Tab-separated table of C-alpha atoms in Angstrom:
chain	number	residue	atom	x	y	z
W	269	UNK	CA	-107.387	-42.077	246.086
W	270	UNK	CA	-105.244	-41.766	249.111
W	271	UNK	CA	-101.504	-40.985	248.449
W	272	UNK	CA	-100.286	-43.986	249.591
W	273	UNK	CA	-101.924	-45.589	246.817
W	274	UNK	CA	-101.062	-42.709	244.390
W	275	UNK	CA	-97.128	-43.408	245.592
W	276	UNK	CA	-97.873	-47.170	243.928
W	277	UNK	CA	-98.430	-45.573	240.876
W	278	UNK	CA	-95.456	-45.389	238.665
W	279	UNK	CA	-95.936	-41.987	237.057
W	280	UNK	CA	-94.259	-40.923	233.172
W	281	UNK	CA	-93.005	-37.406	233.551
W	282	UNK	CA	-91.362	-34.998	230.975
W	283	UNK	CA	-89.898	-31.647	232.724
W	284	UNK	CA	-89.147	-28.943	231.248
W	285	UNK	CA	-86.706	-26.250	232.858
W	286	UNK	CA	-84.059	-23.854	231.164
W	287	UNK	CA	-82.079	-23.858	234.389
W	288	UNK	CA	-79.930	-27.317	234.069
W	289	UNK	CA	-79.409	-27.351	237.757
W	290	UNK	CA	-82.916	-26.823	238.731
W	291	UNK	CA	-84.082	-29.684	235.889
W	292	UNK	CA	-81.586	-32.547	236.873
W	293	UNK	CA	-82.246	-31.697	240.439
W	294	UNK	CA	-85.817	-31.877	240.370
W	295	UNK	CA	-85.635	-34.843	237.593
W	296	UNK	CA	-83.358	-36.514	240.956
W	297	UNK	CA	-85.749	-35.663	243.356
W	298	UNK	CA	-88.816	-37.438	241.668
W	299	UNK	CA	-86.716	-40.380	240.284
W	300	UNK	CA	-85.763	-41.113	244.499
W	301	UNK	CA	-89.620	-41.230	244.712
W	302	UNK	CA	-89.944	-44.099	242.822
W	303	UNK	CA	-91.349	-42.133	239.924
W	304	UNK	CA	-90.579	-42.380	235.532
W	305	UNK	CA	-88.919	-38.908	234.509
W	306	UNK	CA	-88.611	-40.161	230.680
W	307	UNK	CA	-87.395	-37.431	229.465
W	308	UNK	CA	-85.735	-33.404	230.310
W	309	UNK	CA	-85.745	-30.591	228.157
W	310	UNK	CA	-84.633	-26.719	228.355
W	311	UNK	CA	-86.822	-25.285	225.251
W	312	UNK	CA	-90.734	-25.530	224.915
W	313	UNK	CA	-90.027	-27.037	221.183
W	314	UNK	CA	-87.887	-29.814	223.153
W	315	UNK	CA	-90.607	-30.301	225.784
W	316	UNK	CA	-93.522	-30.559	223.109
W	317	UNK	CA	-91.134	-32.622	221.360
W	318	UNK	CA	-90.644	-34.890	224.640
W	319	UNK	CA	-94.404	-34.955	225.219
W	320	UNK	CA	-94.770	-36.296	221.474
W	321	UNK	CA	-92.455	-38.600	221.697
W	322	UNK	CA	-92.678	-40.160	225.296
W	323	UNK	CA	-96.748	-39.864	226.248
W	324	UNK	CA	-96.190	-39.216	229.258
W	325	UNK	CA	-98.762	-39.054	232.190
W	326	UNK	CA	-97.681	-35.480	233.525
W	327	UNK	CA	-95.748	-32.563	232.029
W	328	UNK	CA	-93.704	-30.344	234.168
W	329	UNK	CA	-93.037	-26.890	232.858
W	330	UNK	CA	-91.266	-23.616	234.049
W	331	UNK	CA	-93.707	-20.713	232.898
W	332	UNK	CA	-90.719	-18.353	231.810
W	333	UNK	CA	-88.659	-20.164	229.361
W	334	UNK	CA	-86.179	-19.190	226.197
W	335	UNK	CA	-85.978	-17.675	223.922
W	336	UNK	CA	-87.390	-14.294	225.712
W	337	UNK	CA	-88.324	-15.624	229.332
W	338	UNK	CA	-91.699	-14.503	229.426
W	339	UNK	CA	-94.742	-16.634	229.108
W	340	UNK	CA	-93.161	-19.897	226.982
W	341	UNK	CA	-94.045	-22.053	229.598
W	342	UNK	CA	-97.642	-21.564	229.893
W	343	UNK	CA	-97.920	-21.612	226.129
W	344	UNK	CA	-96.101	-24.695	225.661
W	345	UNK	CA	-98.916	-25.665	228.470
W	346	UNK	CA	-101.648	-25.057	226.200
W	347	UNK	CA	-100.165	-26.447	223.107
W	348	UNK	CA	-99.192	-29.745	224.850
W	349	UNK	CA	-103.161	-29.447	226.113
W	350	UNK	CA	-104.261	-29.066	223.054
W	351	UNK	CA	-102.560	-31.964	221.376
W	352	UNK	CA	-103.170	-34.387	224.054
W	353	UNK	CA	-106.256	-32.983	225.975
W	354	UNK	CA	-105.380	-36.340	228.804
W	355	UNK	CA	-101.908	-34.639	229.821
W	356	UNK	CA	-101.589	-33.550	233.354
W	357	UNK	CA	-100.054	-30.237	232.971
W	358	UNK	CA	-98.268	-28.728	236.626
W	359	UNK	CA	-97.062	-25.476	235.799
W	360	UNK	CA	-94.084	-23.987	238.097
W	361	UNK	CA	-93.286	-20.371	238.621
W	362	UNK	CA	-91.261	-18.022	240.612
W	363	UNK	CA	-93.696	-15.307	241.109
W	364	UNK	CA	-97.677	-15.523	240.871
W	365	UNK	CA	-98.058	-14.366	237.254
W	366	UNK	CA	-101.573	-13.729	237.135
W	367	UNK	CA	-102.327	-13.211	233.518
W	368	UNK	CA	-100.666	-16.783	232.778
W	369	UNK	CA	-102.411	-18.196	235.047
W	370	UNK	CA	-106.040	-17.917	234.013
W	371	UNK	CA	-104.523	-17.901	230.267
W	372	UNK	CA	-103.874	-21.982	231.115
W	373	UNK	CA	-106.618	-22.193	233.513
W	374	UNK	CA	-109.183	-21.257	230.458
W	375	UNK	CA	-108.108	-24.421	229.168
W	376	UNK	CA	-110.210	-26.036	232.204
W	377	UNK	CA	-108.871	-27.169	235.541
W	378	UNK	CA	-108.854	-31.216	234.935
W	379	UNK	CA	-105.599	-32.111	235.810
W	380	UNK	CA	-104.461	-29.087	236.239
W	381	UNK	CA	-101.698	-27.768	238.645
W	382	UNK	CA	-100.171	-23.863	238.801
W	383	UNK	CA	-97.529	-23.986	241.499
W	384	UNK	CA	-94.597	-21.547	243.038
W	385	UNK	CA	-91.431	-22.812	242.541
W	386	UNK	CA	-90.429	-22.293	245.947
W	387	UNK	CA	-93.314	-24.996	246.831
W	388	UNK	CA	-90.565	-27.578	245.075
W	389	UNK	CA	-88.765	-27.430	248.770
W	390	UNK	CA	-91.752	-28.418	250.575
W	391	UNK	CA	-91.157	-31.792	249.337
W	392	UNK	CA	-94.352	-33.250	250.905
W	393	UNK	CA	-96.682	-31.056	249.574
W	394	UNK	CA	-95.102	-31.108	246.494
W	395	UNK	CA	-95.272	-34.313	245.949
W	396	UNK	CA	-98.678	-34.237	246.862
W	397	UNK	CA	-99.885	-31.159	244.395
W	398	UNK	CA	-98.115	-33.674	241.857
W	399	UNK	CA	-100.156	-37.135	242.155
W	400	UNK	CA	-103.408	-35.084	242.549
W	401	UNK	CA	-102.744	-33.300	239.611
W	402	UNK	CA	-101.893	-36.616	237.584
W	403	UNK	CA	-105.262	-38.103	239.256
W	404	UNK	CA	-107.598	-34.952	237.277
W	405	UNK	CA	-107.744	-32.949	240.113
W	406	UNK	CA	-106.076	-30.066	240.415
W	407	UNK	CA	-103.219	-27.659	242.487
W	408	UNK	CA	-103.264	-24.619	242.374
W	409	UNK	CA	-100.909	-22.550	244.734
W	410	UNK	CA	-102.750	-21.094	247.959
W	411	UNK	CA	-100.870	-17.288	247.054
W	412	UNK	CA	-102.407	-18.165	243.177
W	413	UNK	CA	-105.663	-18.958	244.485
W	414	UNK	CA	-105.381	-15.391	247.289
W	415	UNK	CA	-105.032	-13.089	244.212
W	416	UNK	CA	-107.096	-14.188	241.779
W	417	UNK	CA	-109.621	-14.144	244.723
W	418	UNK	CA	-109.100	-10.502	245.013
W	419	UNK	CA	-109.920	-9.956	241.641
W	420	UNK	CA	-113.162	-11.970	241.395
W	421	UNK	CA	-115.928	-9.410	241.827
W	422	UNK	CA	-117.985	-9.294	238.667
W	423	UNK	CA	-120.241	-12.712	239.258
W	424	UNK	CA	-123.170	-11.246	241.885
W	425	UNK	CA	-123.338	-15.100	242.981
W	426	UNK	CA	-119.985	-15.087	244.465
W	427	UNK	CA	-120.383	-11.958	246.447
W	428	UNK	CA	-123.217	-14.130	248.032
W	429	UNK	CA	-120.752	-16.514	249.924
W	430	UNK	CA	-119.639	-15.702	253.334
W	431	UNK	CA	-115.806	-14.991	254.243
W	432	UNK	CA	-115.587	-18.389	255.453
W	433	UNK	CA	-117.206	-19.800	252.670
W	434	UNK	CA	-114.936	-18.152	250.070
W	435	UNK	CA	-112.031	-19.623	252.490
W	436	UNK	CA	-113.344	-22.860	251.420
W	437	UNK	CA	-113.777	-22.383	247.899
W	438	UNK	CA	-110.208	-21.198	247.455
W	439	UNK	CA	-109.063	-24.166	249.043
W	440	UNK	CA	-111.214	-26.706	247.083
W	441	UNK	CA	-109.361	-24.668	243.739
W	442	UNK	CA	-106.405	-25.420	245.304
W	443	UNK	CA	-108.129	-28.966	245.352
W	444	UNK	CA	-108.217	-29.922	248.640
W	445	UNK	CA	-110.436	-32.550	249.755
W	446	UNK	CA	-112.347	-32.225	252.402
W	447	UNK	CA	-110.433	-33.436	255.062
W	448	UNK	CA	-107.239	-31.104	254.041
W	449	UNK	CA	-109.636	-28.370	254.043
W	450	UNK	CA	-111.310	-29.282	257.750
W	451	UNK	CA	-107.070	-29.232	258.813
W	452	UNK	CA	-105.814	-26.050	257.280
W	453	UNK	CA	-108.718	-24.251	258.737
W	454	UNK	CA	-108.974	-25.792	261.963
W	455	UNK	CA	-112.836	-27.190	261.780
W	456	UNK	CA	-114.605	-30.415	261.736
W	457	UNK	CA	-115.283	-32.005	258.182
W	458	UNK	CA	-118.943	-31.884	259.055
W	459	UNK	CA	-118.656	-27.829	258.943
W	460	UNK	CA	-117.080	-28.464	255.797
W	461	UNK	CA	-119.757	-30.104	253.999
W	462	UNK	CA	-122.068	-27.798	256.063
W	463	UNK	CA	-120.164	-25.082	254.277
W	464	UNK	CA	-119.561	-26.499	250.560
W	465	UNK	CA	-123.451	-27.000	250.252
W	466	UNK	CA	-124.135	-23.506	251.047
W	467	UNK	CA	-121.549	-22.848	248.328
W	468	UNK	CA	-123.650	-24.979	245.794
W	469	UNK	CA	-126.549	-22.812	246.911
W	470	UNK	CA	-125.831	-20.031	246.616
W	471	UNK	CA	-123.767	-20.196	243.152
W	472	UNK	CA	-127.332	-21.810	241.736
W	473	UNK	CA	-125.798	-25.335	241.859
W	474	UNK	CA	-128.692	-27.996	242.093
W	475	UNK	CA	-128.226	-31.523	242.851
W	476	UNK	CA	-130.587	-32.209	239.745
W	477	UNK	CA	-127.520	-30.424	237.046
W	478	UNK	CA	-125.850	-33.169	235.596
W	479	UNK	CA	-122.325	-32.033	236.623
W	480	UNK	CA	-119.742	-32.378	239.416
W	481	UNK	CA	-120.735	-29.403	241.561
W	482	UNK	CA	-117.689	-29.264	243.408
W	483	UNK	CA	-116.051	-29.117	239.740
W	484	UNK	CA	-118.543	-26.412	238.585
W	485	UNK	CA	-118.353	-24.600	241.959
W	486	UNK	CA	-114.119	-23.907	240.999
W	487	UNK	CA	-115.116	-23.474	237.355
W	488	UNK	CA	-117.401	-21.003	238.317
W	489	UNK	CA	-114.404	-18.921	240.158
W	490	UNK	CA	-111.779	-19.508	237.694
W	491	UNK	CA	-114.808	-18.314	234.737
W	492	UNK	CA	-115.108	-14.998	236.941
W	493	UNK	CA	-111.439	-14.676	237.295
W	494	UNK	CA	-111.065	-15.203	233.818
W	495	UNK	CA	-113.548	-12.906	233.282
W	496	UNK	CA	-111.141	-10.069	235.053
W	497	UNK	CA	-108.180	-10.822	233.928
């Protein structure tokens, strides 16, 4: 689904952000794009409380949160994930917090978004991370995605890919498509889809499995990562 038809899409959103100034700013920013913040909160018991109450279609959380600004966020994350499995979760943070992030990615990646807060002023690609996140897809910040790369050495298969290849693996966990991911690296998208099948092949991925391979491909990753972390 192209953004443009995304944008047409009146999405429910619940943020929740201790800062008031950040909140009702960002609450602002999404309401001029045409989209339903239902509801704010500053605690994770007023966010889950939010989510119960409103259903919304995508939850918007700050990862440190009171009452001891450590990892509130993400575990308000997985509790809202747990009670409604359907909820879009985009997670925002100031700094890549590694250990939270594979703590909500072993949740599973559908709809799924981990992004620095400092993407929030790219308002484009913000917005963007945000609708493909509330399609099932996922976001996952590119300096996210660099580190956890750094850590992933344990599967054999993945030492198999190629530096290129791994290039495009992080970016389909970011969840580019793969047009985005024949722009940011400067190729055609037939070298691509050259690229992602070697990727299937060589992480054992066979056309006959009865799974999304581009899915299992990131799953695969995020299990190593997981794995490491």
């Amino acid at each position: 689904m192209d953004r443009e038809l995304r944008m047409d899409r009146e999405l429910r959103i619940v943020i929740a952000e201790d800062d008031p100034l950040l909140r009702e700013g960002l609450a602002l920013l999404l309401r001029a794009e045409g989209l339903d913040v239902v509801a704010t909160a500053g605690t994770p018991d007023g966010v889950l409380d939010a989510i119960d109450a409103h259903k919304p279609d995508v939850a918007i959380l700050d990862v440190r949160m009171p009452p001891t600004h450590t990892d509130e966020g993400i575990v308000a994350a997985v509790e809202a994930r747990r009670r409604r499995p359907d909820l879009a979760v985009l997670v925002l943070s100031a700094y890549v917090e590694q250990s939270f992030a594979t703590e909500l990615l072993g949740g599973g990646v559908t709809g799924l978004g981990y992004l620095l807060k400092e993407r929030v002023g790219r308002v484009e690609e913000f917005l963007d991370a945000l609708h493909r996140v509330a399609d099932g897809g996922t976001a996952i910040d590119p300096e996210v995605v660099a580190q956890l790369f750094t850590r992933s050495r344990q599967d054999p298969r993945l030492e198999r890919l190629s530096p290129r290849e791994r290039d495009v693996l992080g970016l389909m966990a970011e969840g580019l498509g793969n047009s985005a991911i024949a722009g940011r690296l400067v190729v055609t998208e037939g070298a691509v889809h050259k690229h992602i099948r070697s990727i299937f092949a060589k992480l054992d991925l066979s056309p006959a499995d009865q799974v999304d391979r581009r899915v299992a491909a990131v799953l695969r990753y995020l299990e190593d990562v997981r794995r490491l972390a």
